[in-house]
mmCIF file of C-alpha atoms in Angstrom:
data_model
loop_
_atom_site.group_PDB
_atom_site.id
_atom_site.type_symbol
_atom_site.label_atom_id
_atom_site.label_comp_id
_atom_site.label_asym_id
_atom_site.label_seq_id
_atom_site.Cartn_x
_atom_site.Cartn_y
_atom_site.Cartn_z
ATOM 1 C CA MET G 1 97.621 79.236 -42.726
ATOM 2 C CA ALA G 2 95.666 78.186 -45.794
ATOM 3 C CA THR G 3 94.249 80.515 -48.383
ATOM 4 C CA PHE G 4 90.870 80.357 -50.073
ATOM 5 C CA LYS G 5 89.109 82.048 -52.956
ATOM 6 C CA ALA G 6 87.210 85.223 -52.095
ATOM 7 C CA ILE G 7 86.047 88.479 -53.635
ATOM 8 C CA ARG G 8 87.956 91.303 -52.005
ATOM 9 C CA VAL G 9 86.928 94.962 -51.978
ATOM 10 C CA ASP G 10 89.680 97.484 -51.302
ATOM 11 C CA LYS G 11 89.793 101.247 -50.931
ATOM 12 C CA ALA G 12 91.159 102.997 -54.031
ATOM 13 C CA VAL G 13 92.274 106.542 -54.775
ATOM 14 C CA LYS G 14 88.809 107.126 -56.228
ATOM 15 C CA GLY G 15 86.152 104.855 -54.782
ATOM 16 C CA THR G 16 86.810 101.135 -54.377
ATOM 17 C CA THR G 17 88.042 98.135 -56.343
ATOM 18 C CA ALA G 18 86.706 94.570 -56.326
ATOM 19 C CA ALA G 19 88.535 91.459 -57.472
ATOM 20 C CA LEU G 20 88.425 87.683 -57.046
ATOM 21 C CA THR G 21 91.593 86.707 -55.255
ATOM 22 C CA GLU G 22 93.217 84.360 -52.740
ATOM 23 C CA PHE G 23 92.433 85.396 -49.170
ATOM 24 C CA ASP G 24 94.568 84.395 -46.212
ATOM 25 C CA GLU G 25 92.639 82.549 -43.525
ATOM 26 C CA ALA G 26 94.680 84.428 -40.928
ATOM 27 C CA GLU G 27 92.891 87.605 -42.021
ATOM 28 C CA LEU G 28 89.450 86.302 -41.075
ATOM 29 C CA MET G 29 87.790 88.298 -38.308
ATOM 30 C CA GLU G 30 86.878 87.131 -34.824
ATOM 31 C CA GLY G 31 84.103 84.595 -34.452
ATOM 32 C CA ASP G 32 83.441 81.281 -32.766
ATOM 33 C CA VAL G 33 82.176 79.396 -35.834
ATOM 34 C CA THR G 34 83.937 78.809 -39.142
ATOM 35 C CA VAL G 35 81.618 77.909 -41.999
ATOM 36 C CA ARG G 36 82.414 76.247 -45.311
ATOM 37 C CA VAL G 37 80.282 78.413 -47.573
ATOM 38 C CA GLU G 38 78.290 76.463 -50.161
ATOM 39 C CA CYS G 39 76.006 79.165 -51.570
ATOM 40 C CA SER G 40 75.391 82.874 -51.257
ATOM 41 C CA SER G 41 73.184 85.209 -53.280
ATOM 42 C CA LEU G 42 73.269 88.561 -55.042
ATOM 43 C CA ASN G 43 71.259 91.278 -53.326
ATOM 44 C CA TYR G 44 70.843 94.991 -54.005
ATOM 45 C CA LYS G 45 73.121 95.832 -51.078
ATOM 46 C CA ASP G 46 75.773 93.490 -52.495
ATOM 47 C CA GLY G 47 75.581 95.379 -55.768
ATOM 48 C CA LEU G 48 76.197 98.641 -53.926
ATOM 49 C CA ALA G 49 79.179 97.146 -52.096
ATOM 50 C CA LEU G 50 80.741 95.690 -55.242
ATOM 51 C CA THR G 51 80.280 98.792 -57.393
ATOM 52 C CA GLY G 52 80.970 101.374 -54.705
ATOM 53 C CA LYS G 53 77.748 103.188 -55.652
ATOM 54 C CA ALA G 54 77.004 103.765 -51.975
ATOM 55 C CA PRO G 55 79.188 103.597 -48.835
ATOM 56 C CA VAL G 56 77.956 100.156 -47.793
ATOM 57 C CA VAL G 57 81.454 98.874 -47.000
ATOM 58 C CA ARG G 58 82.763 100.398 -43.789
ATOM 59 C CA ARG G 59 86.064 98.582 -43.319
ATOM 60 C CA PHE G 60 88.787 97.525 -45.733
ATOM 61 C CA PRO G 61 89.661 95.059 -46.980
ATOM 62 C CA MET G 62 86.160 93.616 -47.154
ATOM 63 C CA ILE G 63 84.721 90.387 -48.455
ATOM 64 C CA PRO G 64 81.210 91.365 -49.608
ATOM 65 C CA GLY G 65 78.186 89.080 -49.508
ATOM 66 C CA ILE G 66 75.441 89.576 -46.928
ATOM 67 C CA ASP G 67 74.107 86.021 -46.736
ATOM 68 C CA LEU G 68 75.320 82.426 -46.828
ATOM 69 C CA ALA G 69 74.323 78.826 -46.408
ATOM 70 C CA GLY G 70 76.907 76.216 -45.625
ATOM 71 C CA THR G 71 78.376 73.637 -43.274
ATOM 72 C CA VAL G 72 80.107 74.272 -39.968
ATOM 73 C CA GLU G 73 83.801 73.340 -40.142
ATOM 74 C CA GLN G 74 84.889 74.412 -36.655
ATOM 75 C CA SER G 75 82.978 75.706 -33.648
ATOM 76 C CA SER G 76 83.601 76.715 -30.057
ATOM 77 C CA HIS G 77 79.993 77.844 -29.706
ATOM 78 C CA PRO G 78 77.856 75.487 -27.583
ATOM 79 C CA GLN G 79 74.984 75.408 -30.046
ATOM 80 C CA TRP G 80 76.955 74.407 -33.146
ATOM 81 C CA LYS G 81 79.261 71.547 -34.080
ATOM 82 C CA ALA G 82 81.174 70.495 -37.179
ATOM 83 C CA GLY G 83 78.818 69.197 -39.852
ATOM 84 C CA ASP G 84 75.820 71.349 -38.898
ATOM 85 C CA LYS G 85 73.998 72.972 -41.815
ATOM 86 C CA VAL G 86 73.455 76.667 -41.167
ATOM 87 C CA ILE G 87 72.213 79.962 -42.606
ATOM 88 C CA CYS G 88 73.600 83.394 -41.839
ATOM 89 C CA THR G 89 72.102 86.662 -43.069
ATOM 90 C CA GLY G 90 72.783 90.254 -42.075
ATOM 91 C CA TRP G 91 74.577 91.160 -38.835
ATOM 92 C CA GLY G 92 76.880 93.462 -40.821
ATOM 93 C CA MET G 93 78.346 90.746 -43.049
ATOM 94 C CA GLY G 94 79.746 92.367 -46.153
ATOM 95 C CA GLU G 95 79.618 95.774 -44.454
ATOM 96 C CA THR G 96 81.553 95.728 -41.166
ATOM 97 C CA HIS G 97 82.282 91.990 -40.960
ATOM 98 C CA LEU G 98 83.913 89.873 -43.665
ATOM 99 C CA GLY G 99 81.122 88.363 -45.707
ATOM 100 C CA ALA G 100 79.958 85.454 -47.804
ATOM 101 C CA TYR G 101 81.601 85.741 -51.240
ATOM 102 C CA ALA G 102 84.300 83.335 -50.162
ATOM 103 C CA GLU G 103 84.941 79.668 -49.620
ATOM 104 C CA LYS G 104 85.091 80.257 -45.856
ATOM 105 C CA ALA G 105 83.458 82.625 -43.386
ATOM 106 C CA ARG G 106 84.033 83.088 -39.670
ATOM 107 C CA VAL G 107 81.065 84.458 -37.763
ATOM 108 C CA LYS G 108 79.503 84.531 -34.316
ATOM 109 C CA GLY G 109 77.464 81.460 -33.516
ATOM 110 C CA ASP G 110 74.688 83.684 -32.192
ATOM 111 C CA TRP G 111 74.164 84.951 -35.752
ATOM 112 C CA LEU G 112 73.342 81.525 -37.170
ATOM 113 C CA VAL G 113 70.081 79.676 -37.653
ATOM 114 C CA ALA G 114 69.769 76.030 -38.579
ATOM 115 C CA LEU G 115 69.032 75.272 -42.203
ATOM 116 C CA PRO G 116 65.467 73.846 -42.243
ATOM 117 C CA GLN G 117 65.604 70.145 -43.038
ATOM 118 C CA THR G 118 63.331 70.593 -46.035
ATOM 119 C CA LEU G 119 65.598 73.200 -47.664
ATOM 120 C CA SER G 120 68.897 72.666 -49.445
ATOM 121 C CA ALA G 121 71.672 75.255 -49.196
ATOM 122 C CA ARG G 122 70.892 76.307 -52.762
ATOM 123 C CA GLU G 123 67.191 76.727 -52.016
ATOM 124 C CA ALA G 124 67.992 78.734 -48.877
ATOM 125 C CA MET G 125 70.069 81.163 -50.905
ATOM 126 C CA ALA G 126 67.522 81.208 -53.718
ATOM 127 C CA ILE G 127 65.405 82.732 -50.954
ATOM 128 C CA GLY G 128 68.343 84.588 -49.408
ATOM 129 C CA THR G 129 68.207 87.954 -47.698
ATOM 130 C CA ALA G 130 65.640 89.241 -50.196
ATOM 131 C CA GLY G 131 63.194 86.412 -49.577
ATOM 132 C CA PHE G 132 63.861 86.467 -45.834
ATOM 133 C CA THR G 133 63.073 90.197 -45.829
ATOM 134 C CA ALA G 134 59.894 89.579 -47.809
ATOM 135 C CA MET G 135 58.736 87.066 -45.205
ATOM 136 C CA LEU G 136 59.522 89.455 -42.347
ATOM 137 C CA ALA G 137 57.285 91.984 -44.122
ATOM 138 C CA ILE G 138 54.490 89.422 -44.524
ATOM 139 C CA LEU G 139 54.738 88.460 -40.845
ATOM 140 C CA ALA G 140 54.490 92.136 -39.877
ATOM 141 C CA LEU G 141 51.366 92.550 -42.017
ATOM 142 C CA GLU G 142 49.849 89.456 -40.426
ATOM 143 C CA ARG G 143 50.556 90.818 -36.937
ATOM 144 C CA HIS G 144 48.753 93.976 -38.024
ATOM 145 C CA GLY G 145 45.728 91.803 -38.760
ATOM 146 C CA LEU G 146 45.882 91.604 -42.533
ATOM 147 C CA THR G 147 44.174 88.583 -44.090
ATOM 148 C CA PRO G 148 43.153 87.726 -47.668
ATOM 149 C CA GLU G 149 39.648 88.897 -46.740
ATOM 150 C CA SER G 150 41.001 92.377 -45.911
ATOM 151 C CA GLY G 151 41.412 93.205 -49.591
ATOM 152 C CA PRO G 152 44.139 93.425 -52.243
ATOM 153 C CA VAL G 153 47.819 93.782 -51.409
ATOM 154 C CA VAL G 154 50.333 95.677 -53.525
ATOM 155 C CA ILE G 155 53.971 94.682 -54.113
ATOM 156 C CA THR G 156 56.411 97.230 -55.525
ATOM 157 C CA GLY G 157 59.572 96.279 -57.368
ATOM 158 C CA ALA G 158 57.671 93.076 -57.952
ATOM 159 C CA ALA G 159 60.062 91.531 -60.467
ATOM 160 C CA GLY G 160 63.032 91.927 -58.106
ATOM 161 C CA GLY G 161 64.140 89.571 -55.358
ATOM 162 C CA VAL G 162 61.981 90.842 -52.488
ATOM 163 C CA GLY G 163 59.023 91.425 -54.787
ATOM 164 C CA SER G 164 59.169 88.026 -56.461
ATOM 165 C CA VAL G 165 59.181 86.123 -53.176
ATOM 166 C CA ALA G 166 56.501 88.363 -51.640
ATOM 167 C CA THR G 167 54.295 87.885 -54.695
ATOM 168 C CA ALA G 168 54.691 84.108 -54.701
ATOM 169 C CA VAL G 169 54.075 83.687 -50.959
ATOM 170 C CA LEU G 170 51.133 86.092 -50.690
ATOM 171 C CA ALA G 171 49.464 84.563 -53.742
ATOM 172 C CA ARG G 172 49.845 81.085 -52.273
ATOM 173 C CA LEU G 173 48.309 82.335 -49.017
ATOM 174 C CA GLY G 174 45.251 83.409 -50.974
ATOM 175 C CA TYR G 175 45.752 87.152 -51.384
ATOM 176 C CA HIS G 176 44.727 89.210 -54.400
ATOM 177 C CA VAL G 177 48.186 90.487 -55.366
ATOM 178 C CA ILE G 178 48.727 93.684 -57.352
ATOM 179 C CA ALA G 179 52.286 93.642 -58.678
ATOM 180 C CA SER G 180 53.890 96.988 -59.526
ATOM 181 C CA THR G 181 56.883 96.928 -61.868
ATOM 182 C CA GLY G 182 58.847 99.155 -64.203
ATOM 183 C CA ARG G 183 59.215 96.186 -66.542
ATOM 184 C CA LEU G 184 55.816 95.363 -67.966
ATOM 185 C CA SER G 185 57.604 92.824 -70.167
ATOM 186 C CA GLU G 186 57.669 90.722 -66.965
ATOM 187 C CA THR G 187 53.864 90.571 -66.765
ATOM 188 C CA ASP G 188 53.695 86.883 -67.674
ATOM 189 C CA TYR G 189 56.453 86.119 -65.171
ATOM 190 C CA LEU G 190 54.598 87.923 -62.370
ATOM 191 C CA LYS G 191 51.265 86.338 -63.203
ATOM 192 C CA GLY G 192 53.030 82.993 -63.216
ATOM 193 C CA LEU G 193 54.059 83.708 -59.617
ATOM 194 C CA GLY G 194 50.421 84.333 -58.751
ATOM 195 C CA ALA G 195 49.881 88.062 -59.254
ATOM 196 C CA THR G 196 46.265 88.869 -60.084
ATOM 197 C CA GLU G 197 47.046 92.290 -61.546
ATOM 198 C CA VAL G 198 50.221 93.903 -62.878
ATOM 199 C CA ILE G 199 50.492 97.700 -62.930
ATOM 200 C CA ASP G 200 53.108 100.090 -64.284
ATOM 201 C CA ARG G 201 55.236 101.685 -61.599
ATOM 202 C CA ASN G 202 54.531 105.041 -63.258
ATOM 203 C CA GLU G 203 51.110 104.892 -61.606
ATOM 204 C CA LEU G 204 52.993 105.395 -58.329
ATOM 205 C CA SER G 205 55.741 107.787 -59.431
ATOM 206 C CA ALA G 206 53.921 111.148 -59.604
ATOM 207 C CA PRO G 207 54.032 113.449 -56.561
ATOM 208 C CA ALA G 208 51.751 111.922 -53.948
ATOM 209 C CA LYS G 209 48.486 113.507 -52.880
ATOM 210 C CA PRO G 210 47.861 113.617 -49.128
ATOM 211 C CA LEU G 211 45.002 111.170 -49.739
ATOM 212 C CA ALA G 212 44.124 109.375 -52.950
ATOM 213 C CA LYS G 213 41.526 106.785 -53.910
ATOM 214 C CA GLU G 214 41.726 103.736 -51.640
ATOM 215 C CA ARG G 215 43.125 100.815 -53.643
ATOM 216 C CA TRP G 216 44.642 98.216 -51.306
ATOM 217 C CA ALA G 217 44.536 96.956 -47.742
ATOM 218 C CA GLY G 218 48.260 96.469 -47.412
ATOM 219 C CA GLY G 219 51.513 96.100 -49.250
ATOM 220 C CA VAL G 220 55.232 95.383 -49.322
ATOM 221 C CA ASP G 221 57.459 98.191 -50.583
ATOM 222 C CA SER G 222 61.123 97.850 -51.513
ATOM 223 C CA VAL G 223 61.305 101.136 -53.448
ATOM 224 C CA GLY G 224 60.744 103.973 -50.969
ATOM 225 C CA SER G 225 60.570 107.691 -51.801
ATOM 226 C CA THR G 226 57.598 108.873 -53.888
ATOM 227 C CA THR G 227 56.439 105.320 -54.528
ATOM 228 C CA LEU G 228 56.024 104.668 -50.824
ATOM 229 C CA ALA G 229 54.275 108.013 -50.373
ATOM 230 C CA ASN G 230 51.758 107.037 -53.062
ATOM 231 C CA LEU G 231 51.210 103.618 -51.542
ATOM 232 C CA LEU G 232 50.348 105.200 -48.203
ATOM 233 C CA SER G 233 47.949 107.713 -49.769
ATOM 234 C CA MET G 234 46.123 104.868 -51.553
ATOM 235 C CA THR G 235 45.884 102.445 -48.623
ATOM 236 C CA ARG G 236 42.449 101.591 -47.289
ATOM 237 C CA TYR G 237 41.264 102.637 -43.856
ATOM 238 C CA GLY G 238 43.136 100.713 -41.158
ATOM 239 C CA GLY G 239 45.563 99.161 -43.635
ATOM 240 C CA ALA G 240 49.344 98.926 -43.486
ATOM 241 C CA ILE G 241 52.398 99.083 -45.705
ATOM 242 C CA ALA G 242 55.594 97.206 -44.791
ATOM 243 C CA ALA G 243 58.629 99.196 -45.959
ATOM 244 C CA CYS G 244 61.885 97.319 -46.483
ATOM 245 C CA GLY G 245 63.843 99.065 -49.237
ATOM 246 C CA LEU G 246 65.064 102.302 -50.768
ATOM 247 C CA ALA G 247 65.766 101.574 -54.422
ATOM 248 C CA ALA G 248 64.304 104.975 -55.381
ATOM 249 C CA GLY G 249 65.717 106.902 -52.423
ATOM 250 C CA MET G 250 65.617 107.382 -48.662
ATOM 251 C CA ASP G 251 63.241 110.337 -48.701
ATOM 252 C CA LEU G 252 59.516 110.067 -47.989
ATOM 253 C CA PRO G 253 57.607 113.019 -49.519
ATOM 254 C CA SER G 254 54.342 112.218 -47.769
ATOM 255 C CA SER G 255 52.059 113.829 -45.173
ATOM 256 C CA VAL G 256 50.436 112.743 -41.933
ATOM 257 C CA ALA G 257 47.047 112.490 -43.666
ATOM 258 C CA PRO G 258 47.039 108.690 -44.260
ATOM 259 C CA PHE G 259 47.995 108.091 -40.641
ATOM 260 C CA ILE G 260 45.571 110.427 -38.870
ATOM 261 C CA LEU G 261 42.625 110.327 -41.288
ATOM 262 C CA ARG G 262 42.645 106.670 -42.357
ATOM 263 C CA GLY G 263 44.547 105.029 -39.516
ATOM 264 C CA VAL G 264 47.126 103.653 -41.936
ATOM 265 C CA CYS G 265 50.279 102.124 -40.413
ATOM 266 C CA LEU G 266 53.793 102.192 -41.839
ATOM 267 C CA LEU G 267 55.651 99.064 -40.702
ATOM 268 C CA GLY G 268 59.441 99.249 -40.781
ATOM 269 C CA ILE G 269 61.242 96.023 -41.709
ATOM 270 C CA ASP G 270 64.865 95.395 -40.736
ATOM 271 C CA SER G 271 66.540 92.138 -41.705
ATOM 272 C CA VAL G 272 70.084 92.973 -40.579
ATOM 273 C CA MET G 273 69.782 93.034 -36.778
ATOM 274 C CA CYS G 274 66.521 91.079 -36.581
ATOM 275 C CA PRO G 275 66.322 88.883 -33.418
ATOM 276 C CA VAL G 276 67.047 85.186 -33.815
ATOM 277 C CA THR G 277 63.525 84.205 -32.703
ATOM 278 C CA SER G 278 62.063 86.186 -35.613
ATOM 279 C CA ARG G 279 64.635 84.686 -37.973
ATOM 280 C CA LYS G 280 63.684 81.136 -37.034
ATOM 281 C CA LEU G 281 59.996 81.893 -37.517
ATOM 282 C CA ALA G 282 60.600 83.500 -40.909
ATOM 283 C CA TRP G 283 62.729 80.626 -42.201
ATOM 284 C CA ASN G 284 60.245 78.028 -40.995
ATOM 285 C CA ARG G 285 57.434 79.896 -42.735
ATOM 286 C CA LEU G 286 59.466 80.169 -45.921
ATOM 287 C CA ALA G 287 60.119 76.436 -45.834
ATOM 288 C CA SER G 288 56.369 75.762 -45.642
ATOM 289 C CA ASP G 289 54.733 78.679 -47.514
ATOM 290 C CA LEU G 290 56.941 79.183 -50.562
ATOM 291 C CA ASP G 291 56.147 76.946 -53.509
ATOM 292 C CA ARG G 292 59.407 75.239 -54.578
ATOM 293 C CA ALA G 293 58.349 75.227 -58.210
ATOM 294 C CA LYS G 294 57.865 78.994 -58.024
ATOM 295 C CA LEU G 295 61.219 79.336 -56.280
ATOM 296 C CA THR G 296 62.846 77.507 -59.177
ATOM 297 C CA GLU G 297 61.153 79.853 -61.642
ATOM 298 C CA ILE G 298 62.503 83.001 -59.992
ATOM 299 C CA THR G 299 66.077 81.734 -59.573
ATOM 300 C CA HIS G 300 69.168 81.444 -61.705
ATOM 301 C CA GLU G 301 72.675 80.507 -60.642
ATOM 302 C CA ILE G 302 76.064 82.083 -61.231
ATOM 303 C CA ALA G 303 79.587 81.203 -60.146
ATOM 304 C CA LEU G 304 81.719 83.247 -57.769
ATOM 305 C CA ASP G 305 83.784 84.587 -60.659
ATOM 306 C CA GLN G 306 80.652 86.039 -62.289
ATOM 307 C CA VAL G 307 79.464 88.084 -59.323
ATOM 308 C CA ILE G 308 81.382 91.292 -59.997
ATOM 309 C CA ALA G 309 80.057 91.502 -63.561
ATOM 310 C CA GLN G 310 76.458 91.002 -62.345
ATOM 311 C CA ALA G 311 76.598 93.756 -59.724
ATOM 312 C CA PRO G 312 75.856 96.740 -62.029
ATOM 313 C CA GLN G 313 72.831 94.898 -63.419
ATOM 314 C CA ILE G 314 71.140 94.500 -60.044
ATOM 315 C CA ILE G 315 71.760 98.189 -59.270
ATOM 316 C CA ALA G 316 70.155 99.110 -62.601
ATOM 317 C CA GLY G 317 67.071 96.997 -61.826
ATOM 318 C CA GLN G 318 67.823 94.587 -64.661
ATOM 319 C CA VAL G 319 67.884 91.394 -62.608
ATOM 320 C CA ARG G 320 64.736 89.276 -62.459
ATOM 321 C CA GLY G 321 64.020 87.377 -59.266
ATOM 322 C CA ARG G 322 66.876 85.822 -57.356
ATOM 323 C CA VAL G 323 70.509 85.050 -58.170
ATOM 324 C CA VAL G 324 72.229 82.201 -56.329
ATOM 325 C CA VAL G 325 76.016 82.363 -56.094
ATOM 326 C CA LYS G 326 77.496 78.866 -56.086
ATOM 327 C CA ILE G 327 80.732 78.752 -54.128
ATOM 328 C CA PRO G 328 83.181 76.169 -55.519
#
């Protein structure tokens, strides 16, 4: 069997180790489609897996990387054939199933969606799991009835991957976007994406009141904890917040007041086990609603051998926008 380049995470005496190495194709897990990976991306969860900061990896050895775009090499699945361009995100890749930081991946054909014809593999991974999650959140807000006429929307962690894509898409759709960030030095960047206002995340970091002054009709939160509690307390009557992250923690020190006194809704967003029908809709919307020039602005590219060094930076919140991983 052939070998290929891959990042491998192994269990160590204390924690885990990660290294770029040669991986034996015979060690690939079960699946009916083998994909030649062209691009992946660096997400917060990837940073956790690579650094061992949280128990994301649940089998060893593991190839991390939770998303990929590439070309089908072999397939016994009826929907896919050699040469098809595909995207795969979630489904436990990089956690329980060998992931995307490799020249090859073997996955279940049911996990794949076709790469939209108007997107390249690089553009798809410039969007990646973060952008896909952002669009799932926007779709959930739209199902709730949110429109630009409803009022302002707030985006937390706005300079990160989810936040950058959410800001760009919502601004293009005509929303008044309030971008919350801990890096006010990124104000010009966020306004360039279309944010109308930029606020310091400290405005949302104090212990939340049961109800505070109504400030927005909806929002996308990738931070969690006290930040999410504050968002809920400041949401207008009948509004909604889509929650998709936990950068500040898994707790939610809130009360029932926003829900029973203002009719606020908390919309949970999961991108890992999301049904394929929702995936197709999200990717089609991303292909049409995300300005490619803005996508270029939020993206930079690294090679596979640079991924491990970048992981601590994304955990520390020092990465702007999206990072594409080019697979050689």
